[in-house]
PDB file of C-alpha atoms and ligand atoms in Angstrom:
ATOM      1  CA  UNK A1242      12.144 -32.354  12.556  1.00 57.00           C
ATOM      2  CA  UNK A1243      13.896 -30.580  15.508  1.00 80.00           C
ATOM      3  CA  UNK A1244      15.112 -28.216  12.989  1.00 92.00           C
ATOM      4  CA  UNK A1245      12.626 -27.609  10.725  1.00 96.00           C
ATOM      5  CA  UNK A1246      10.905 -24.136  10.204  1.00 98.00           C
ATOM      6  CA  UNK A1247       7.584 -24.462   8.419  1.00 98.00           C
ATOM      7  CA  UNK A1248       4.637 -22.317   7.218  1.00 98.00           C
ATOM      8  CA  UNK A1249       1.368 -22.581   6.396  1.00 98.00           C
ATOM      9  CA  UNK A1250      -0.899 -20.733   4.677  1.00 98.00           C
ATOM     10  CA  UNK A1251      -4.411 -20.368   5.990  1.00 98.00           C
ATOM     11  CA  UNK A1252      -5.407 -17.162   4.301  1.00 98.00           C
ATOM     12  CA  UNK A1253      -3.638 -15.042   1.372  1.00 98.00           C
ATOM     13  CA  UNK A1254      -7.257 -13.687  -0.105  1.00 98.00           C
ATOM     14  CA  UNK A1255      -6.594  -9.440   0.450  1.00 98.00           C
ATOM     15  CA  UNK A1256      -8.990  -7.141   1.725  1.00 96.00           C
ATOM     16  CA  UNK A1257     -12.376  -8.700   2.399  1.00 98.00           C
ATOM     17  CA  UNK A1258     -12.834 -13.033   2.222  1.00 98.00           C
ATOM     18  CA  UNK A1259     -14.303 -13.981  -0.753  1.00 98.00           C
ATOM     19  CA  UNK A1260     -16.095 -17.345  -1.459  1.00 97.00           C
ATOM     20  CA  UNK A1261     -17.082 -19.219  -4.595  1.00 97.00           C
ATOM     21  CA  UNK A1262     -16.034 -22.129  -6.689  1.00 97.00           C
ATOM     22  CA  UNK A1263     -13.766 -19.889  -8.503  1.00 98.00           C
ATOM     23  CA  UNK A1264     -11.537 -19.487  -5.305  1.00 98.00           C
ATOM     24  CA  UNK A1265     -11.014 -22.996  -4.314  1.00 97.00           C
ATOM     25  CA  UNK A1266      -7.473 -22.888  -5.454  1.00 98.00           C
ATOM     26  CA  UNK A1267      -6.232 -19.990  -3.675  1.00 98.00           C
ATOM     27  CA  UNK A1268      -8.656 -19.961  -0.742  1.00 98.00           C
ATOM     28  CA  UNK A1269     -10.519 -17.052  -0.046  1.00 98.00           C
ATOM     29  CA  UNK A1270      -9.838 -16.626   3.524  1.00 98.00           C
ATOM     30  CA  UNK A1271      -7.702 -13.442   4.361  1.00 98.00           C
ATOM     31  CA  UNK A1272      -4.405 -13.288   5.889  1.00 98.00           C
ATOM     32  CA  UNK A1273      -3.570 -15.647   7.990  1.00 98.00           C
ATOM     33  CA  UNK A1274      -0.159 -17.780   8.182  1.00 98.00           C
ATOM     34  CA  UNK A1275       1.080 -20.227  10.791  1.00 98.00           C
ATOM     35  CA  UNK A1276       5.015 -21.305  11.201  1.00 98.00           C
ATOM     36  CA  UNK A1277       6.107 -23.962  13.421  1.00 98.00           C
ATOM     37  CA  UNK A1278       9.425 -23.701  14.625  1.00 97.00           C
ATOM     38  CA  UNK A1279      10.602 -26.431  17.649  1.00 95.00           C
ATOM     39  CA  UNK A1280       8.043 -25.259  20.870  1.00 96.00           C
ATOM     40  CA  UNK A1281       6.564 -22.696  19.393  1.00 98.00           C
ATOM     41  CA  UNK A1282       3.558 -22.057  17.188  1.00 98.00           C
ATOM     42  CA  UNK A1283       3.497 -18.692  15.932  1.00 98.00           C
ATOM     43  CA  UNK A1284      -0.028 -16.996  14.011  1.00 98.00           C
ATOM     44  CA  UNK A1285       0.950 -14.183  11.465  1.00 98.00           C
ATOM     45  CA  UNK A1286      -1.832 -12.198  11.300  1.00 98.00           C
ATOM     46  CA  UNK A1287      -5.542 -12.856  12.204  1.00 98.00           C
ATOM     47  CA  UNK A1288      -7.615 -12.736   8.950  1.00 98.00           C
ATOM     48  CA  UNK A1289     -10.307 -15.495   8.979  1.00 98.00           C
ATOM     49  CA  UNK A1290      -7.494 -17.891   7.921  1.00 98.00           C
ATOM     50  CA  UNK A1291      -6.990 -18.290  11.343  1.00 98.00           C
ATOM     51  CA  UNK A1292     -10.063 -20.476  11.587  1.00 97.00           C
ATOM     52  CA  UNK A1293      -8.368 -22.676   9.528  1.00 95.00           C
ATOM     53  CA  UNK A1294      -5.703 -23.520  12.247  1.00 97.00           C
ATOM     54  CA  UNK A1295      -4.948 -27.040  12.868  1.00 96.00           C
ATOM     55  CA  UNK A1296      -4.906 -28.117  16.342  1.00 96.00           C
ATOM     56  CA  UNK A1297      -2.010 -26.477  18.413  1.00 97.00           C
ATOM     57  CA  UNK A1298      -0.368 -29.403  20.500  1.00 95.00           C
ATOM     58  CA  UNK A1299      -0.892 -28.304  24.454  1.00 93.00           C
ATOM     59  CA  UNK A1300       2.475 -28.002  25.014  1.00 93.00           C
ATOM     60  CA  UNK A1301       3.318 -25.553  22.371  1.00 95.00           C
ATOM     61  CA  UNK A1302       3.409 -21.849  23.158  1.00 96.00           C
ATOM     62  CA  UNK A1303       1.113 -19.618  21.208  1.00 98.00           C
ATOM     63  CA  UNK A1304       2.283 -16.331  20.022  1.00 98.00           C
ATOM     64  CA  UNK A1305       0.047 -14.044  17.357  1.00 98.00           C
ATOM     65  CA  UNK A1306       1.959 -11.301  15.587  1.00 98.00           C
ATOM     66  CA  UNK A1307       0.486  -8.426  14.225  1.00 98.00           C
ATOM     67  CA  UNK A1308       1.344  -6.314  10.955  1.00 98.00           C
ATOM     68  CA  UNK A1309      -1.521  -3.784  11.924  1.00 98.00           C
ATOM     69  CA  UNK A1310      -5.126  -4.302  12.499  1.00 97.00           C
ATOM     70  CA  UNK A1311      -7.154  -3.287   9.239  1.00 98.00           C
ATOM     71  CA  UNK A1312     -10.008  -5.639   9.329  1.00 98.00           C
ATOM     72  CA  UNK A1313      -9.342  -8.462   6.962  1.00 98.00           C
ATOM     73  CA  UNK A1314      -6.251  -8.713   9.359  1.00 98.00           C
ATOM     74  CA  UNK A1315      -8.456  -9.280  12.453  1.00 98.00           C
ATOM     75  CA  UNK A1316     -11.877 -10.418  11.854  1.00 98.00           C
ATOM     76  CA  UNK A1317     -11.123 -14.527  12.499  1.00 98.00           C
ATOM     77  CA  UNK A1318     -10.106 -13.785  15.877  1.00 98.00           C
ATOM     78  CA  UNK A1319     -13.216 -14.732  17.386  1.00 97.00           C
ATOM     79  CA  UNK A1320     -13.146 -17.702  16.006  1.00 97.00           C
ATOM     80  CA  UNK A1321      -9.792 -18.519  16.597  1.00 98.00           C
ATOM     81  CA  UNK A1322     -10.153 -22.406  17.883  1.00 97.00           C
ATOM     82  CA  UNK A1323      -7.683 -22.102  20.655  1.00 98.00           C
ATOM     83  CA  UNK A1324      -9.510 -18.854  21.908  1.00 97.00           C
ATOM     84  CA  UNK A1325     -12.091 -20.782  23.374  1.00 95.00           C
ATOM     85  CA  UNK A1326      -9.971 -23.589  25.205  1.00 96.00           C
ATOM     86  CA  UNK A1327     -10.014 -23.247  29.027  1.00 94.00           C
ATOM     87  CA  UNK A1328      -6.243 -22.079  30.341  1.00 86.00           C
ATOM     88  CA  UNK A1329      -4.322 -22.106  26.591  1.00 96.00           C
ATOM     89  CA  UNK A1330      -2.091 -19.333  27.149  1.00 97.00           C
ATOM     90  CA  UNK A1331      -1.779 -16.845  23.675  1.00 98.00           C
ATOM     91  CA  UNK A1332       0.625 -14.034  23.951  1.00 98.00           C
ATOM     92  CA  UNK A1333      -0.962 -11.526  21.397  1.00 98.00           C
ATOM     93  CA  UNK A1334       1.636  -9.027  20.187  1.00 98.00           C
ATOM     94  CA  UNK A1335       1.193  -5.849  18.207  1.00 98.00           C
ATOM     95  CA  UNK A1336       2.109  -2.246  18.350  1.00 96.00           C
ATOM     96  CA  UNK A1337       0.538   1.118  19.227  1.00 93.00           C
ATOM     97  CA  UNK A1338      -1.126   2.790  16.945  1.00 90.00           C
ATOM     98  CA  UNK A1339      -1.767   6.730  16.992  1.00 89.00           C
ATOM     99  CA  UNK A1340      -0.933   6.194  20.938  1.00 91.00           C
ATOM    100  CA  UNK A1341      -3.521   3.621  21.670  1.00 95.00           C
ATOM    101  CA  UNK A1342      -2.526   0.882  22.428  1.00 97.00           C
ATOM    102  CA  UNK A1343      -2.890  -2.814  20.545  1.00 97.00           C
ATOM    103  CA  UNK A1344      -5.050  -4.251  23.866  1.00 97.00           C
ATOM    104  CA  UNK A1345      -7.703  -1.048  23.230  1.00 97.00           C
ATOM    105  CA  UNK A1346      -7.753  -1.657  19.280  1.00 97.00           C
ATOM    106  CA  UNK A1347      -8.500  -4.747  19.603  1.00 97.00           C
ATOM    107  CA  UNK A1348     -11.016  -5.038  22.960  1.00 97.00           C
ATOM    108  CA  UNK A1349     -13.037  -1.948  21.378  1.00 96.00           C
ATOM    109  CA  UNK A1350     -13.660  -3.423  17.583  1.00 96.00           C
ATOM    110  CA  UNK A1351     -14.868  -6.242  19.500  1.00 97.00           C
ATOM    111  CA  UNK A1352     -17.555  -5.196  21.688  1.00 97.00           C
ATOM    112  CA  UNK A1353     -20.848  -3.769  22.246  1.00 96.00           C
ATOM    113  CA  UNK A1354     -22.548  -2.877  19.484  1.00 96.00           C
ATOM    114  CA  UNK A1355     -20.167  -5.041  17.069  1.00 96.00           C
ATOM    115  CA  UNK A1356     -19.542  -8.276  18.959  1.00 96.00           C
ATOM    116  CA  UNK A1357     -21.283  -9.484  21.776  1.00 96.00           C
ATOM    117  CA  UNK A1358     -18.236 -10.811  23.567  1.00 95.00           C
ATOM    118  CA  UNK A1359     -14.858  -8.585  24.085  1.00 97.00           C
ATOM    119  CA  UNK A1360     -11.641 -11.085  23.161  1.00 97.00           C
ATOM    120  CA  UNK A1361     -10.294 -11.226  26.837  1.00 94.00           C
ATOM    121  CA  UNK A1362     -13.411 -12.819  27.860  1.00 95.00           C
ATOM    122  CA  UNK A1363     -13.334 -15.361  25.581  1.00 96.00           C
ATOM    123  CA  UNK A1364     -11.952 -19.137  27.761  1.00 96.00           C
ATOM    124  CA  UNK A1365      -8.433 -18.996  26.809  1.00 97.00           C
ATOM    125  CA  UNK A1366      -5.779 -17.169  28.777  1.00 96.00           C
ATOM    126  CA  UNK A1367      -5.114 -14.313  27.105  1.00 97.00           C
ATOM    127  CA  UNK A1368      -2.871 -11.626  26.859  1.00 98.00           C
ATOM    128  CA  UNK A1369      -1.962  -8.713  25.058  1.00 98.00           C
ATOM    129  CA  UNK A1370       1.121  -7.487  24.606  1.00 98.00           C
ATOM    130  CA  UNK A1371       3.243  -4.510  23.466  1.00 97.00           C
ATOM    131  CA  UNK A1372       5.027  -5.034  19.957  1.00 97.00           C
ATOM    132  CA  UNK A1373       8.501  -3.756  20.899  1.00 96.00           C
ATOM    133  CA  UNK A1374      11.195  -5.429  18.028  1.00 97.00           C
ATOM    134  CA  UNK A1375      13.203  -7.080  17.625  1.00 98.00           C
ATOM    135  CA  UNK A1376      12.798 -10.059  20.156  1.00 98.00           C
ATOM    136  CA  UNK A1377      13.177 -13.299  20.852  1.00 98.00           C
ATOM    137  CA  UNK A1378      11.186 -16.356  22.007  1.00 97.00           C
ATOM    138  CA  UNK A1379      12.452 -19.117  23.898  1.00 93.00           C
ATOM    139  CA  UNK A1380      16.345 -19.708  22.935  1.00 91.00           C
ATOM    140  CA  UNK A1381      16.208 -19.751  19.294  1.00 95.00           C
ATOM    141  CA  UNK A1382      13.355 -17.967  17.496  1.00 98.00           C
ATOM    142  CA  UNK A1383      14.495 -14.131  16.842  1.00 98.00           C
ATOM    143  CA  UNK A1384      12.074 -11.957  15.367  1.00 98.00           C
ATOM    144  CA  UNK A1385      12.903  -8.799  13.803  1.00 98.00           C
ATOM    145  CA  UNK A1386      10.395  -6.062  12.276  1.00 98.00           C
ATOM    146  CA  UNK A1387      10.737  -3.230   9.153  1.00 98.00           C
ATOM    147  CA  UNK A1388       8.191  -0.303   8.452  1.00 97.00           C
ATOM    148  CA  UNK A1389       6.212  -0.913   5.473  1.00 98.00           C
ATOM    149  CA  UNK A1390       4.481   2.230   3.163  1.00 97.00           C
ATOM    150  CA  UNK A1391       0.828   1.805   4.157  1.00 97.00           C
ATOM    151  CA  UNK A1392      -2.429   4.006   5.357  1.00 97.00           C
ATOM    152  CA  UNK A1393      -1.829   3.564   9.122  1.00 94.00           C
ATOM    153  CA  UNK A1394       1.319   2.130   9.364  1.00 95.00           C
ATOM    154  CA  UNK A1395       2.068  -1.707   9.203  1.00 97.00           C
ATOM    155  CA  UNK A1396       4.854  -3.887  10.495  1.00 98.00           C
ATOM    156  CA  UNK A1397       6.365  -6.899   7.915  1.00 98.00           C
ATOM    157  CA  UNK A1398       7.778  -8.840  10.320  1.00 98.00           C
ATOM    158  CA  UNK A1399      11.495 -11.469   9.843  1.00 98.00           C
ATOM    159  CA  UNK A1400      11.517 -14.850  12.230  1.00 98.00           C
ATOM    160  CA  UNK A1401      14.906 -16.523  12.004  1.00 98.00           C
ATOM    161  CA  UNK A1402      15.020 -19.782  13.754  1.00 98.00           C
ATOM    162  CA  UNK A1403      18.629 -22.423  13.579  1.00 97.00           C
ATOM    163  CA  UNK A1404      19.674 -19.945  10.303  1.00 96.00           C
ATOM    164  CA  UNK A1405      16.767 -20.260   8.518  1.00 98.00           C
ATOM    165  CA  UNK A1406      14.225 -17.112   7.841  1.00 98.00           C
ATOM    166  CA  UNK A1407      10.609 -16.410   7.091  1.00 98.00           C
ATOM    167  CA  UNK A1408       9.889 -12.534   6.028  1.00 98.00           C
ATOM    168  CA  UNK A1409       6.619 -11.549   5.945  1.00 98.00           C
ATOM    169  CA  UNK A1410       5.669  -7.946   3.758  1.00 98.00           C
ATOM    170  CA  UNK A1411       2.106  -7.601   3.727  1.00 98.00           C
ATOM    171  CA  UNK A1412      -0.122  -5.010   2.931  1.00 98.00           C
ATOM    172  CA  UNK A1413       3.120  -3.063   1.447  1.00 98.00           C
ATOM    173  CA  UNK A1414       2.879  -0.159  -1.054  1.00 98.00           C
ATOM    174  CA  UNK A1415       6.429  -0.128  -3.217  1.00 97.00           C
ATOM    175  CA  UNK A1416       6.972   3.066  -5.238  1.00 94.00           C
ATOM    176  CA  UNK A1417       8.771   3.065  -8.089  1.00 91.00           C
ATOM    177  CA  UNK A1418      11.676   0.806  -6.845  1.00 92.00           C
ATOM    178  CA  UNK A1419      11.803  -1.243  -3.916  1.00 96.00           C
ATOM    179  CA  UNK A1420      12.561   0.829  -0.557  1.00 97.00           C
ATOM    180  CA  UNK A1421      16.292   0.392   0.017  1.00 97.00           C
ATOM    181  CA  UNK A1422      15.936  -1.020   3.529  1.00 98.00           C
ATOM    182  CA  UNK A1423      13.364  -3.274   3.161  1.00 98.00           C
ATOM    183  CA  UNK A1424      15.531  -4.540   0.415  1.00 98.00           C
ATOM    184  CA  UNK A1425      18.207  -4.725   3.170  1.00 98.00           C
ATOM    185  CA  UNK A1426      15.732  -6.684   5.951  1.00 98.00           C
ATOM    186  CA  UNK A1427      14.326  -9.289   2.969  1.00 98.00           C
ATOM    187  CA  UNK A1428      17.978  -9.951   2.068  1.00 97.00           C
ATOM    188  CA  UNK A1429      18.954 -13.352   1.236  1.00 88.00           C
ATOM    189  CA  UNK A1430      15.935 -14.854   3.342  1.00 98.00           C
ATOM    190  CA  UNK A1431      14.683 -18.370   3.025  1.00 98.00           C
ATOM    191  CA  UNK A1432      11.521 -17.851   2.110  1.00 98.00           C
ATOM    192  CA  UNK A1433      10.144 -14.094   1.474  1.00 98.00           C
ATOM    193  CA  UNK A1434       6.346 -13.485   1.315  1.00 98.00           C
ATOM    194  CA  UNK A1435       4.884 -10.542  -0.801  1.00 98.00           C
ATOM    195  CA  UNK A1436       1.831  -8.225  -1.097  1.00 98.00           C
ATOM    196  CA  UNK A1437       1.337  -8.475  -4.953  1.00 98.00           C
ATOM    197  CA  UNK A1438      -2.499  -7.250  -5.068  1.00 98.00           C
ATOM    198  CA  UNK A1439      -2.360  -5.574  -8.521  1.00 97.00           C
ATOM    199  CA  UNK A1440      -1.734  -5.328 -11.487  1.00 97.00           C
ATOM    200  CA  UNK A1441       0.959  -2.460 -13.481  1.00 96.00           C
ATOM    201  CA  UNK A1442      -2.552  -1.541 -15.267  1.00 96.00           C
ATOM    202  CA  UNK A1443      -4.264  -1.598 -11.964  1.00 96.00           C
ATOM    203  CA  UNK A1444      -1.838   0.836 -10.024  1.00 94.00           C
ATOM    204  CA  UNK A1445      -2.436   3.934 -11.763  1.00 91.00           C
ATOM    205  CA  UNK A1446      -6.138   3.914 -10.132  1.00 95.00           C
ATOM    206  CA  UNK A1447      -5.609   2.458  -6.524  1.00 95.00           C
ATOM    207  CA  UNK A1448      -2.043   4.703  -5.665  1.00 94.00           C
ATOM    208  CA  UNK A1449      -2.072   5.110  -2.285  1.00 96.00           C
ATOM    209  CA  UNK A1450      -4.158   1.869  -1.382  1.00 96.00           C
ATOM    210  CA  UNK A1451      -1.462   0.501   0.220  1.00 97.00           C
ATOM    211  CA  UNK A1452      -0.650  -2.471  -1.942  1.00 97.00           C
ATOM    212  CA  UNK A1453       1.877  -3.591  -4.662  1.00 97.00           C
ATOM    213  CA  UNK A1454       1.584  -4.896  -7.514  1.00 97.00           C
ATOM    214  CA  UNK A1455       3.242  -8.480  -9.246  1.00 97.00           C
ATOM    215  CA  UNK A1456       6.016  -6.749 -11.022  1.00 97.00           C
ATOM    216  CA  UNK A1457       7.053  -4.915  -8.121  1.00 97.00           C
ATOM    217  CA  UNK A1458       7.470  -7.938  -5.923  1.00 98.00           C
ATOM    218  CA  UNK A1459       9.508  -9.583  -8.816  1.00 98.00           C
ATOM    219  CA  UNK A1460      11.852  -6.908  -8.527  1.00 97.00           C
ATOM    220  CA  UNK A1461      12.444  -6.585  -4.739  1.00 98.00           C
ATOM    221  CA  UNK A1462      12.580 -10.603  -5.213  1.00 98.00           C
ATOM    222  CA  UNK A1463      15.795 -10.153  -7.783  1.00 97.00           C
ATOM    223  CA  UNK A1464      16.991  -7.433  -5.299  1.00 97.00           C
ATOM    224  CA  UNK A1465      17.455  -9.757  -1.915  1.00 97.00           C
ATOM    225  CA  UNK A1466      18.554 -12.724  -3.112  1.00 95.00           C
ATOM    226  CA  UNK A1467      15.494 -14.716  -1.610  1.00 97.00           C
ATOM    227  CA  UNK A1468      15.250 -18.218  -1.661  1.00 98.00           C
ATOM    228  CA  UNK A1469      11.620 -18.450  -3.001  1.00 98.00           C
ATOM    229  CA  UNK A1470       8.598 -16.347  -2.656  1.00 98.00           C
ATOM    230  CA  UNK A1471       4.867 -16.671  -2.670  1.00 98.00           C
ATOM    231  CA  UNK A1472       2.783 -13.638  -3.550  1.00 98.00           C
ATOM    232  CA  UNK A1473       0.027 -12.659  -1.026  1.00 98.00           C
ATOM    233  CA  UNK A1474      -3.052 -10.572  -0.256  1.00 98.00           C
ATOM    234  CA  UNK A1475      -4.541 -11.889  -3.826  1.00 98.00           C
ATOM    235  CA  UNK A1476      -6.896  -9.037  -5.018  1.00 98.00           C
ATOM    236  CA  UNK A1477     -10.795 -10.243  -3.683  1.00 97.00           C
ATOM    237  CA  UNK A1478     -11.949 -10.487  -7.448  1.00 94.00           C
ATOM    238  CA  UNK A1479      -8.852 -12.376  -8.978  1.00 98.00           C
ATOM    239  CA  UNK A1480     -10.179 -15.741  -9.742  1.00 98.00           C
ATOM    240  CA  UNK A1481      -8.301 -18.776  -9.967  1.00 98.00           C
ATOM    241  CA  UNK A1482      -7.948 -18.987 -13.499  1.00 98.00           C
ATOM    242  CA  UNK A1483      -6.392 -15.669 -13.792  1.00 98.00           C
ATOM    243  CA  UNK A1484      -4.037 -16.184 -10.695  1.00 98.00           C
ATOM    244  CA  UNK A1485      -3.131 -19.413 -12.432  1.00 98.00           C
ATOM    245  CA  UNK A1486      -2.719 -17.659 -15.912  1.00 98.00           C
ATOM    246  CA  UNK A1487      -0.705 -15.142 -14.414  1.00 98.00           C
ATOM    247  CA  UNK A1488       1.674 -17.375 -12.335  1.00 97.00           C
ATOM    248  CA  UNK A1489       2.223 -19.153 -15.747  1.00 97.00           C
ATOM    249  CA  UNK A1490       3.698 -15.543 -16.655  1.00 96.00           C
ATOM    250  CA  UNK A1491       6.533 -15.716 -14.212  1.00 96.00           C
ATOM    251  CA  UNK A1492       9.464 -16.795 -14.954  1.00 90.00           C
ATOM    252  CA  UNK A1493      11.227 -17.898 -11.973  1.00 94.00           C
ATOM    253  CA  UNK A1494      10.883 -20.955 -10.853  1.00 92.00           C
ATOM    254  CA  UNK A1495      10.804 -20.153  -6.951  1.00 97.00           C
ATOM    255  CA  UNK A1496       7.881 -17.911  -7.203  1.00 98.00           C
ATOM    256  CA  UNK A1497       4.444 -18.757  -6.932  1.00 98.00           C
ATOM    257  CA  UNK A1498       0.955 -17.328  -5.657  1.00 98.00           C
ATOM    258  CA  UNK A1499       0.198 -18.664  -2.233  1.00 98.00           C
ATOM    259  CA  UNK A1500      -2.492 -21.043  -2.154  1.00 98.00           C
ATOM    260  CA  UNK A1501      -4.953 -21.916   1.275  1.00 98.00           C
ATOM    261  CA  UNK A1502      -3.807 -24.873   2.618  1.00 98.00           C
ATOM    262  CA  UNK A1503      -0.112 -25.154   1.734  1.00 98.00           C
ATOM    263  CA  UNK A1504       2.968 -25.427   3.481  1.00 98.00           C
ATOM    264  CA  UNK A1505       6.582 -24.766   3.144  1.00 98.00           C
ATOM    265  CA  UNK A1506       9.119 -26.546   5.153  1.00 98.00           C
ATOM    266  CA  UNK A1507      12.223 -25.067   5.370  1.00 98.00           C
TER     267      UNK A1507
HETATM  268 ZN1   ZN B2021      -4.839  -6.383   4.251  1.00 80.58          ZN
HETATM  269 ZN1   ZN B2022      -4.153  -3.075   5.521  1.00 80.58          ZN
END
């Protein structure tokens, strides 16, 4: 127990959240993920997955990690459950962009005339703070970042905890090959998660998007040696009889598309 590093998925659904019967295999809450990892409870991402968040025992410390703050990233915030308990401390982390910084983002998409209420004046106690990588929290939870190909910039994050490690590549446009170093960062990780929005047929017509595509994540998947991966940031319209057909289409055995409501322990 002591050891274990697990994740959850409480969004994977790219882009905008989707709804409908169609989606109640994959979820259609965007990205979201939670790993546990001894004291710590750490929130990739703030999609309205996070509204899926089990309780958060009181003595575990909250940390929220930011890849970048495109909407379907940040809209569950607000409804965060542990936002709105009196004196639960939440270290919010995430980097400057365009030399503002991730406290401004954040405090002006929610406000006056968008949301009634900015995010520090929600109950909880929180704070913002500056992405600066890699780091660590408490003893034993390093966290390590790589650049990922995307309009604005966005951060795919690595959290190693007792020798085992999560890397997260979101919202990650791969040219023609996988970009040698975030071959090098995903190498030989535990468990690797991967944008895998499209389609080959599809890419021709969204270049530039920001996303990959299925065969593209196979092949940085051969490339570093990961232990298993589950495809994310499902494309809003893919149902889940096509996810389903199309999983049935990969032939490795550790890779899967990420469905709301799993975990992986590790
Ligand atoms: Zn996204
Ligand atoms: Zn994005």
């Amino acid at each position: 127990m002591g050891d274990e590093l697990r994740l959850t998925v409480l969004g994977a659904r790219g882009s905008v959240p989707i709804s409908g019967q169609q989606y109640d295999i994959f979820g259609g809450a965007t990205s979201s993920y939670l790993i546990e990892a001894g004291e710590h409870a750490i929130f990739l991402d703030a999609g309205n997955g996070i509204i899926n968040s089990p309780p958060v025992d009181e003595d575990k410390n909250i940390t929220i990690l930011m890849s970048h703050t495109h909407l379907d990233h940040i809209i569950g915030l607000p409804f965060f459950p542990e936002l709105s308990k009196k004196d639960r401390y939440i270290d919010f982390y995430g980097a400057d962009i365009e030399g503002h910084s991730i406290a401004k983002l954040i405090e002006e998409a929610f406000s006056e005339p968008y949301w009634p209420l900015t995010i520090g004046a929600y109950p909880s106690n929180f704070h913002y703070r500056q992405l600066k990588l890699p780091m660590t929290l408490g003893d034993d939870i390093e966290i390590t970042g790589v650049k990922l190909r995307h309009p604005g910039g966005c951060i795919g994050f690595g959290i190693s905890y007792k020798g085992k490690r999560i890397v997260y590549l979101t919202d990650y446009e791969m040219l023609d090959e996988p970009d040698e170093e975030v071959v090098e960062f995903s190498k030989d990780a535990d468990l690797l998660l991967c944008d895998a929005q499209y389609l080959d047929e599809e890419f021709a017509s969204k270049k530039g998007f920001g996303h990959s595509t299925i065969s593209k994540a196979l092949s940085l998947f051969k490339m570093t040696g990961a232990g298993q991966m589950l495809l994310v940031h499902h494309d809003p319209k893919r149902s889940d009889e096509e996810l389903m057909k199309l999983e049935k289409t990969i032939e490795l055995p550790n890779v899967r598309f990420a469905r709301q409501g799993e975990s992986v322990v590790l």
